[in-house]
Coordinates of C-alpha atoms in Angstrom, one line a residue:
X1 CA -34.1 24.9 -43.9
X2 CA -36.3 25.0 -40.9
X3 CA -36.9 28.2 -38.8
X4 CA -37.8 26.0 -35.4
X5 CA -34.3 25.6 -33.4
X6 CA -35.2 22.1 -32.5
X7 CA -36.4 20.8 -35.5
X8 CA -36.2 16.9 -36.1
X9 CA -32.3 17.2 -37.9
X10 CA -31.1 19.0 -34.6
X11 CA -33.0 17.7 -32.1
X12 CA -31.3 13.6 -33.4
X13 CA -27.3 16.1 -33.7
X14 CA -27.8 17.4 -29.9
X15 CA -29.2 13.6 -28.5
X16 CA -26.4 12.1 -29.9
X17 CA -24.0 14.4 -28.8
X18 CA -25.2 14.2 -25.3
X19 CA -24.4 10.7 -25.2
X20 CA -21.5 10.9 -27.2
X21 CA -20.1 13.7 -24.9
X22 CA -21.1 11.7 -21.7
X23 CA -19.7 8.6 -22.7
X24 CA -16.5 10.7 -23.8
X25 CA -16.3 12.6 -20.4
X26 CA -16.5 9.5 -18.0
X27 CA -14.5 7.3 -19.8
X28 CA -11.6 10.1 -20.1
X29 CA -12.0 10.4 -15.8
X30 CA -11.9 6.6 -15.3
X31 CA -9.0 6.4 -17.7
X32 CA -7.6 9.2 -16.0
X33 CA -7.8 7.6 -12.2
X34 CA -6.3 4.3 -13.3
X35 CA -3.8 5.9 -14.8
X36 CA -2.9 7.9 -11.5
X37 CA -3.6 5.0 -9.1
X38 CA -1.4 2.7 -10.7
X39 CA 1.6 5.0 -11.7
X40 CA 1.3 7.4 -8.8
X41 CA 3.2 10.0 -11.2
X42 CA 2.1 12.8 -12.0
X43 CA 4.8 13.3 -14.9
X44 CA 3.5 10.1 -16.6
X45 CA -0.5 11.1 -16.4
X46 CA 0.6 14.7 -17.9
X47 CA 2.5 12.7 -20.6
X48 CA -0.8 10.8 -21.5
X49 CA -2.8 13.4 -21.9
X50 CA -0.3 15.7 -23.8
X51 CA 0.2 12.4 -26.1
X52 CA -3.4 12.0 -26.6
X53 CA -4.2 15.8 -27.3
X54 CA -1.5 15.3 -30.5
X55 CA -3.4 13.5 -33.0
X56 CA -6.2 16.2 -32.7
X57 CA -4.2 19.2 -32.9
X58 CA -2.1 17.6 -36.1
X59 CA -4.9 15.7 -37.8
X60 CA -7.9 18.2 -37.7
X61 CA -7.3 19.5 -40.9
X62 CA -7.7 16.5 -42.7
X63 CA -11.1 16.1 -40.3
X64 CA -12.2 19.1 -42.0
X65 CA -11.3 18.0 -45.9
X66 CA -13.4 14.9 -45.2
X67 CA -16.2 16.9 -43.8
X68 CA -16.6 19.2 -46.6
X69 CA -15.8 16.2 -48.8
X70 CA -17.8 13.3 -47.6
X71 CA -21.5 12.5 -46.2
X72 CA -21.4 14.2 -43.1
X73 CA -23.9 12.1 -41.6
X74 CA -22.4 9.1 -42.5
X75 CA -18.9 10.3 -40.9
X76 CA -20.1 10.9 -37.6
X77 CA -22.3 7.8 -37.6
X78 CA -19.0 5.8 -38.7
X79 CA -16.5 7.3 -36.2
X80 CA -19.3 7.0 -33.1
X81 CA -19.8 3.4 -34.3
X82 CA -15.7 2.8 -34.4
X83 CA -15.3 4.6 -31.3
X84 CA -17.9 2.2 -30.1
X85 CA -15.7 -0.7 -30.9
X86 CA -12.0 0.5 -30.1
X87 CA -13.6 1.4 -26.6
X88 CA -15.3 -2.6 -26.6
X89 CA -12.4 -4.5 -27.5
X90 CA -10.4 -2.4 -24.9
X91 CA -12.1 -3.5 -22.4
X92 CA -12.3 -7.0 -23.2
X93 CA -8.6 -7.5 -23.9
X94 CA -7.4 -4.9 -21.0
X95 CA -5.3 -6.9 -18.2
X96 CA -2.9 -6.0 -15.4
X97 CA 0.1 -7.0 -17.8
X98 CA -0.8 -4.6 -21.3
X99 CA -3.1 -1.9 -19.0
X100 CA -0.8 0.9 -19.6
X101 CA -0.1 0.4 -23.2
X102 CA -4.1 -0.7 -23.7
X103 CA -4.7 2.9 -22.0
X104 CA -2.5 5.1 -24.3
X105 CA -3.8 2.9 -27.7
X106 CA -7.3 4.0 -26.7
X107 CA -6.5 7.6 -26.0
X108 CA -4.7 8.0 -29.4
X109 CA -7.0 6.5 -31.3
X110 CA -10.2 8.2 -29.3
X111 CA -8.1 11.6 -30.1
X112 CA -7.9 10.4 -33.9
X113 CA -11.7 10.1 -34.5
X114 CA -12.3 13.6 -32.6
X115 CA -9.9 15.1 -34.7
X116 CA -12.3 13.7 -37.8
X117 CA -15.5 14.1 -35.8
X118 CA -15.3 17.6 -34.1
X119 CA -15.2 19.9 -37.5
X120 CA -18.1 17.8 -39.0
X121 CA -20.4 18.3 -36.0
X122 CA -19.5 22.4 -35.7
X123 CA -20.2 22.2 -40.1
X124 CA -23.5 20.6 -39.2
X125 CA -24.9 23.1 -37.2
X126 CA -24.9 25.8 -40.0
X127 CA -26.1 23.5 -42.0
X128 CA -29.1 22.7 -40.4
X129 CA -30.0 26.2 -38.8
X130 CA -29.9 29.8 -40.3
X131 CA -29.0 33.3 -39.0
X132 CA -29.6 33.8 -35.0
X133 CA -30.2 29.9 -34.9
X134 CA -26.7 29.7 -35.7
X135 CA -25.6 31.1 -32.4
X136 CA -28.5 29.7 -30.3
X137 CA -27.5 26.2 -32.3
X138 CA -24.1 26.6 -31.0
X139 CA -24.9 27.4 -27.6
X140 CA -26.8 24.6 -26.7
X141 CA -23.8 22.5 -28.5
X142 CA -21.7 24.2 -25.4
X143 CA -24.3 23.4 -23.1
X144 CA -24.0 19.9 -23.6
X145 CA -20.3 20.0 -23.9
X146 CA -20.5 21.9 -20.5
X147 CA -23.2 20.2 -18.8
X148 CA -21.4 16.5 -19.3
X149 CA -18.0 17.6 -18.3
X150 CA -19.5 18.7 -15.1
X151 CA -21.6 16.1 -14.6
X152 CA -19.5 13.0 -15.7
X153 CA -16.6 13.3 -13.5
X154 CA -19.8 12.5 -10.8
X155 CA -21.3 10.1 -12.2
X156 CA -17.8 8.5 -13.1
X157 CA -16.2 8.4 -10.2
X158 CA -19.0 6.7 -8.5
X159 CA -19.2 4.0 -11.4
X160 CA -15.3 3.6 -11.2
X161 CA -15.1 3.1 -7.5
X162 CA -18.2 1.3 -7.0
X163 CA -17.6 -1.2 -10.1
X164 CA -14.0 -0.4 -11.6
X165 CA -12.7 0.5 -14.8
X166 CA -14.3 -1.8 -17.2
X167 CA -17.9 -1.5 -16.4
X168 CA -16.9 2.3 -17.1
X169 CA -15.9 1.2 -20.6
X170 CA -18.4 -0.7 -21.3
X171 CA -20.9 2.3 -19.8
X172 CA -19.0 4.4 -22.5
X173 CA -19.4 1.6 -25.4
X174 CA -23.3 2.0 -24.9
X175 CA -23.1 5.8 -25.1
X176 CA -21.1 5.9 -28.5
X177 CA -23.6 2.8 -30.0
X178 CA -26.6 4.9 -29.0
X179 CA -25.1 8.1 -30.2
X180 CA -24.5 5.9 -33.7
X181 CA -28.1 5.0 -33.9
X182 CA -29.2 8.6 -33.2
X183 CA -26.9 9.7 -36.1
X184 CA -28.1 7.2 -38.5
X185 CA -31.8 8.9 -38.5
X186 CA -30.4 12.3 -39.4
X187 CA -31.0 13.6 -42.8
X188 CA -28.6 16.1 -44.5
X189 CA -28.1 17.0 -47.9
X190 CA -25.1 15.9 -49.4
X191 CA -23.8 16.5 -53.3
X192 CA -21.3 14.3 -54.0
X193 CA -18.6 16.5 -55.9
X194 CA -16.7 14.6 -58.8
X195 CA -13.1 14.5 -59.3
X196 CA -10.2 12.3 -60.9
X197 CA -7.5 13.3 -58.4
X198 CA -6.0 10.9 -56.6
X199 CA -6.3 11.5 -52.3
X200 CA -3.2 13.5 -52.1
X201 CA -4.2 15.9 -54.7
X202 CA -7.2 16.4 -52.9
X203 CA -5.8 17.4 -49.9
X204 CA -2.9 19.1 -51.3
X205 CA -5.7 21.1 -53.2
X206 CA -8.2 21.7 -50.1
X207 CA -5.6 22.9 -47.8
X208 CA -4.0 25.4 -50.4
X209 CA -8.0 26.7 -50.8
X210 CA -8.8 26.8 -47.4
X211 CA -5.9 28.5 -46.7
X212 CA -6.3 30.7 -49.4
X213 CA -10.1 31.5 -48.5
X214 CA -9.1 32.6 -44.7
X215 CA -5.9 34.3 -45.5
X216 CA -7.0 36.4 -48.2
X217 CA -10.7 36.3 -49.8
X218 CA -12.0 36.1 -46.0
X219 CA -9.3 37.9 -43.7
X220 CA -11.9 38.8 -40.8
X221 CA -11.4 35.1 -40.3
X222 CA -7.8 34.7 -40.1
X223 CA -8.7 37.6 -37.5
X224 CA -11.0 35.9 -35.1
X225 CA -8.9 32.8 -35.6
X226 CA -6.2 34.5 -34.4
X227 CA -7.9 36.2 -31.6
X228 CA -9.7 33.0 -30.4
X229 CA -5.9 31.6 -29.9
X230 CA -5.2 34.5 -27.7
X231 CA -7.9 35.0 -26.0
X232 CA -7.5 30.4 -25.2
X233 CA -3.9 31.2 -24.5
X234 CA -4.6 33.8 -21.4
X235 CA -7.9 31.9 -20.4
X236 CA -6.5 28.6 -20.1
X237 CA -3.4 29.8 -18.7
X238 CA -4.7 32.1 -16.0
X239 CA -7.7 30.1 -15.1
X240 CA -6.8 26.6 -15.6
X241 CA -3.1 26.9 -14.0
X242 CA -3.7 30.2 -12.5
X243 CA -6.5 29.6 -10.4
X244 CA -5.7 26.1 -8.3
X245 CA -2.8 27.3 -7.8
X246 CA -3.5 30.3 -6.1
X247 CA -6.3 28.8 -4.2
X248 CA -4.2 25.6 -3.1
X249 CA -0.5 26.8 -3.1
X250 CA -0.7 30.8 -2.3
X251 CA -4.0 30.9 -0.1
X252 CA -3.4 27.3 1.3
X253 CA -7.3 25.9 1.0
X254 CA -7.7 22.9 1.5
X255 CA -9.5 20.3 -1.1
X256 CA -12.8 21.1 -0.2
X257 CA -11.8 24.9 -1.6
X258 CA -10.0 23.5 -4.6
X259 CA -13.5 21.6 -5.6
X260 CA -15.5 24.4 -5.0
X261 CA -13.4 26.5 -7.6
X262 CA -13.9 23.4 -10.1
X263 CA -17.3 23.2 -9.9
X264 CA -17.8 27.1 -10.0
X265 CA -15.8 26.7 -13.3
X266 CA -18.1 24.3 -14.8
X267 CA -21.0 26.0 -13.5
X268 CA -20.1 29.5 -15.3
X269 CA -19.5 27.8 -18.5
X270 CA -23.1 26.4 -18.4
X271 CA -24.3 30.0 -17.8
X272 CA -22.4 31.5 -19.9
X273 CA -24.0 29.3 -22.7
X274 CA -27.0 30.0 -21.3
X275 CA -26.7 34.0 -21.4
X276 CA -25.6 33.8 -25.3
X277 CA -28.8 32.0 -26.2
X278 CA -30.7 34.4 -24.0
X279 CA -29.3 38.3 -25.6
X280 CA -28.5 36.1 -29.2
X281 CA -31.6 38.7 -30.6
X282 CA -30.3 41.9 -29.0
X283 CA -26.4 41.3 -28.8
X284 CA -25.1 43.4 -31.5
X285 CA -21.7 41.9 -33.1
X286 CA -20.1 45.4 -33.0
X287 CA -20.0 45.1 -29.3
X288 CA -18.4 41.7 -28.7
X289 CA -15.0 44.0 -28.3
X290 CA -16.7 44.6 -24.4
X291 CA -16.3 40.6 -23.5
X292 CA -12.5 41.2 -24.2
X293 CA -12.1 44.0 -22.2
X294 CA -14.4 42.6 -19.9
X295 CA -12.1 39.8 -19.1
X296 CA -9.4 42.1 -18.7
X297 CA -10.9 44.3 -16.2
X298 CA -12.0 41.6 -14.2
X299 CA -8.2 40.1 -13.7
X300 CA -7.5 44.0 -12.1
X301 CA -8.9 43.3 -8.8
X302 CA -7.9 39.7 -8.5
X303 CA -4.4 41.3 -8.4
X304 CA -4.9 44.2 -6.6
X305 CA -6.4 42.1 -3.8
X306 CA -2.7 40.4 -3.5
X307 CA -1.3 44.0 -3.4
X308 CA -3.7 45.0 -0.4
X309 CA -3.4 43.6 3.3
X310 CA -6.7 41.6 3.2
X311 CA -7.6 38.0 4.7
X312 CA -7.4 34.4 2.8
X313 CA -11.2 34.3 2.9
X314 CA -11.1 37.8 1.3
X315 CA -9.0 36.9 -1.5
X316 CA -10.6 33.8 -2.3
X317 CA -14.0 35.9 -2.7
X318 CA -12.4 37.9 -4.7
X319 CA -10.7 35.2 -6.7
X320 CA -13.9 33.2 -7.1
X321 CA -16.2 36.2 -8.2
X322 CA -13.9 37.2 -10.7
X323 CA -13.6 34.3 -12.5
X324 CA -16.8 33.6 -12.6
X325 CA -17.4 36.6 -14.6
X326 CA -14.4 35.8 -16.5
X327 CA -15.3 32.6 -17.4
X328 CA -19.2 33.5 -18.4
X329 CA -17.6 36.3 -20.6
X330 CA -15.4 34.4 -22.5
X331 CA -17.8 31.7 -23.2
X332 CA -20.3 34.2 -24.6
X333 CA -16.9 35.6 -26.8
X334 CA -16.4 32.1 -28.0
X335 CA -19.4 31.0 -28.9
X336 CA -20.1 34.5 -30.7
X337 CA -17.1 34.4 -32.9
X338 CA -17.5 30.4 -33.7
X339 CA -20.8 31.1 -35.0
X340 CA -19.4 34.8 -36.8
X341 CA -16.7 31.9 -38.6
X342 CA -19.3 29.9 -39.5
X343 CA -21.7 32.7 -41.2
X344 CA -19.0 34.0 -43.2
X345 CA -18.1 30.7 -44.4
X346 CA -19.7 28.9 -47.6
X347 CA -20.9 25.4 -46.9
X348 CA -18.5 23.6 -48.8
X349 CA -15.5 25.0 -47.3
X350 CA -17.4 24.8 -43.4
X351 CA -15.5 22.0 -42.0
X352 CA -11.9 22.7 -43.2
X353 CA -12.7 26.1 -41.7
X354 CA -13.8 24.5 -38.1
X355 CA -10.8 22.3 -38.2
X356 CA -8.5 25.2 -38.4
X357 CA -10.8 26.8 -35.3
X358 CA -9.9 23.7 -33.4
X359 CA -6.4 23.7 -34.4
X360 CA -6.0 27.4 -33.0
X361 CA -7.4 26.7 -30.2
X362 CA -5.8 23.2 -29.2
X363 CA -2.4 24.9 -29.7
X364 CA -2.6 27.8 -27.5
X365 CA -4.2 26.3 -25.0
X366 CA -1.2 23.9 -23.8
X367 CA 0.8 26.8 -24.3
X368 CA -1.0 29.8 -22.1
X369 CA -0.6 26.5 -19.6
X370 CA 2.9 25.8 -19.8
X371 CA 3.9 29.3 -19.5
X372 CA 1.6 30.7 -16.9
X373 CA 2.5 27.9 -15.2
X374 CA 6.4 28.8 -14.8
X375 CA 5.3 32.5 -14.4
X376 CA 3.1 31.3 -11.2
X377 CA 6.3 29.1 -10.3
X378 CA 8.4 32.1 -10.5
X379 CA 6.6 34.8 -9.1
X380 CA 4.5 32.5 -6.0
X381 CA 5.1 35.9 -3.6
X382 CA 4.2 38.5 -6.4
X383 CA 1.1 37.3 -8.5
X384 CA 0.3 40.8 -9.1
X385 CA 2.8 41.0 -11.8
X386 CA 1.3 38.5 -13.7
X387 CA -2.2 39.0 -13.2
X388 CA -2.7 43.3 -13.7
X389 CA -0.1 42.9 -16.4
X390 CA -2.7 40.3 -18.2
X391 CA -5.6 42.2 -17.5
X392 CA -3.9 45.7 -19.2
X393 CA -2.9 43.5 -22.2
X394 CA -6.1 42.2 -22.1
X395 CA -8.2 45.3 -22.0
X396 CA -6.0 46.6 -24.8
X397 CA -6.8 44.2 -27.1
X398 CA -10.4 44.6 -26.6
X399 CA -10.4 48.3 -27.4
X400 CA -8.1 47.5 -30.7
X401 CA -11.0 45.2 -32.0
X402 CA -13.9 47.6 -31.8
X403 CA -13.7 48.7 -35.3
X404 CA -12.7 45.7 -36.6
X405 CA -16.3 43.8 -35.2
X406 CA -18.2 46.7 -36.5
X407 CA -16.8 46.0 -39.7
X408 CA -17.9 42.4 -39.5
X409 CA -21.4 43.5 -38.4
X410 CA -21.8 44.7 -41.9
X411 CA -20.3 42.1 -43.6
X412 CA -23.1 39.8 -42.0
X413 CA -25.9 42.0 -42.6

């Protein structure tokens, strides 16, 4: 194991994850546009998407048996590579008579391979890097994932209305080939374990050991698991749904406002990467209880300021600052307690372990959306009772994990 962070192993994960991410990002926008020009519904386009997310949420726990069971190098340079080719043949057969069904095919299938490839690339990063490196290697993991989601949308909806949708496919065929070639130079160390159970055994097996392992030889786990679902569910919900729609609905700013918020969002995540690879040394894990009630003391003022006879500009300041805070602070939580996971975790169980991570997430996420979503519907005049209400909860929950991180503290010393 090396001690450098970007030793030659990492250094080849993170280049091809750039491109991988990239080609991922602007082929997801282009896809996205088409989808909107040509069906002008906005009810279709949220179908797509929601059908898209399924494979990943149901399937990544098989992702993780095959990463704990298989080559890991060799899985992500095979899924890249096929990604690579679903994405090519797409775009060659793609006409104004199939587009829509074309469309969906890729998205379900692209959702497929992430549900394979996205616990194998979070079980190589342990692998590769020890102790602090973990969380610095995980950062810079975000990073990427941050930096190409902001940057793609760009860069893709200049290709897509300069040149059109396929030359965006094709741009994204070339990312996923060169992330495959970046992938076929790393080196991991892989044991093959032998067995004479059939493929349903083995995953029959793995789940009941994973399972096993989280829920009761590693509850601390089952714990963060449980409190990265939450924390995704209130994040995604107030911030995702929460936030445009206060900005465009309640305050009435226009789309130049809307953007703004985006791109502050994107920026923050960045940042917050940024700051958890910067206090990785002097963070102490018994502390990570303050990001939680961080984020809940920060959704205080963004509804008192709706309580309060203030100006539009006002609020939005208010709104803005806030969630950027929010949204830095969360990050740092999330990339703390993946990387906590991934220390208490043995090697061979790593990626059936990240896959349930994932799973968590995924399903929360839609939900905290769907729900805040009617709640902003239904209180429009009183947001105040959604957002202090969240921010109490919120700060409660931080103060009822203090002695459960210093407990994990020890465990990982």
């Amino acid at each position: 194991m090396n001690n450098k962070l970007f030793h030659k192993n990492f250094s080849l994960l993170i280049a091809g994850q750039t491109s991988s991410l990239f080609g991922n990002c602007i082929l997801d926008f282009a896809l996205s546009m088409y989808v909107l020009e040509v069906t002008g519904s906005a009810t279709i386009f949220a179908s797509f998407l929601a059908l898209a997310m399924l494979p990943t949420i149901l399937l990544s726990p098989l992702g993780g048996i095959l990463a704990d069971r298989a080559n890991r190098r060799n899985i992500m340079v095979i899924l890249d590579f096929m990604a690579g080719v679903i994405v090519l043949l797409a775009a060659v057969f793609i006409n104004s008579e199939n587009h829509l069904v074309i469309i969906v095919l890729t998205l379900v299938i692209q959702s497929i391979l992430g549900a394979f490839e996205t616990p194998t690339v979070q079980a190589c990063v342990p692998q590769m890097q020890t102790g602090d490196n973990i969380i610095l290697g995980n950062a810079v993991v975000n990073q990427i994932s941050a930096v190409s989601a902001f940057a793609a949308p760009f860069i893709g909806s200049l290709l897509y209305t300069a040149f059109g949708l396929k030359p965006v496919m094709y741009a994204g065929v070339i990312c996923f080939f060169i992330t495959a070639v970046f992938e076929c130079f790393i080196k991991l160390d892989y044991h093959p374990e032998r067995t004479t159970e059939n493929v349903l055994e083995i995953v029959k097996k793995d789940l009941k050991d994973s399972t096993k392992f989280i829920c009761k030889e590693k509850t601390a786990i089952l714990k963060i698991l449980l409190l990265v679902a939450v924390i995704g569910f209130f994040i995604q919900g107030i911030a995702l749904v929460g936030l445009p729609y206060m900005v465009r609905t309640i305050l009435g700013l226009n789309a130049k406002f809307y953007g703004a918020t985006e791109s502050m969002l994107g920026l923050t995540v960045i940042l917050g990467s940024v700051i958890s690879g910067l206090i990785v040394s002097k963070f102490k894990i018994r502390k990570l209880y303050l990001t939680l009630f961080s984020v809940g003391i920060c959704l205080l003022p963004v509804g008192a300021i709706f309580i309060i006879s203030t100006g539009v500009y006002m609020k939005y300041t208010v709104l803005m600052l806030s969630f950027a805070i929010i949204q830095i602070v969360a990050c740092v939580f999330s990339i703390f307690a993946l990387s906590i996971i991934q220390q208490l975790t043995p090697n061979n169980m790593i990626g059936k372990v990240m896959a349930y991570t994932a799973t968590f997430s995924l399903c929360a996420q839609p939900l905290g959306q769907i729900i805040y979503g009617l709640l902003f519907d239904t209180f429009a005049n009183m947001v105040y009772v959604i957002l202090i209400p969240t921010g109490i909860i919120l700060c409660m929950i931080g103060f009822k994990t203090k002695d459960f991180f210093a407990k994990v503290e020890k465990q990982l010393e």
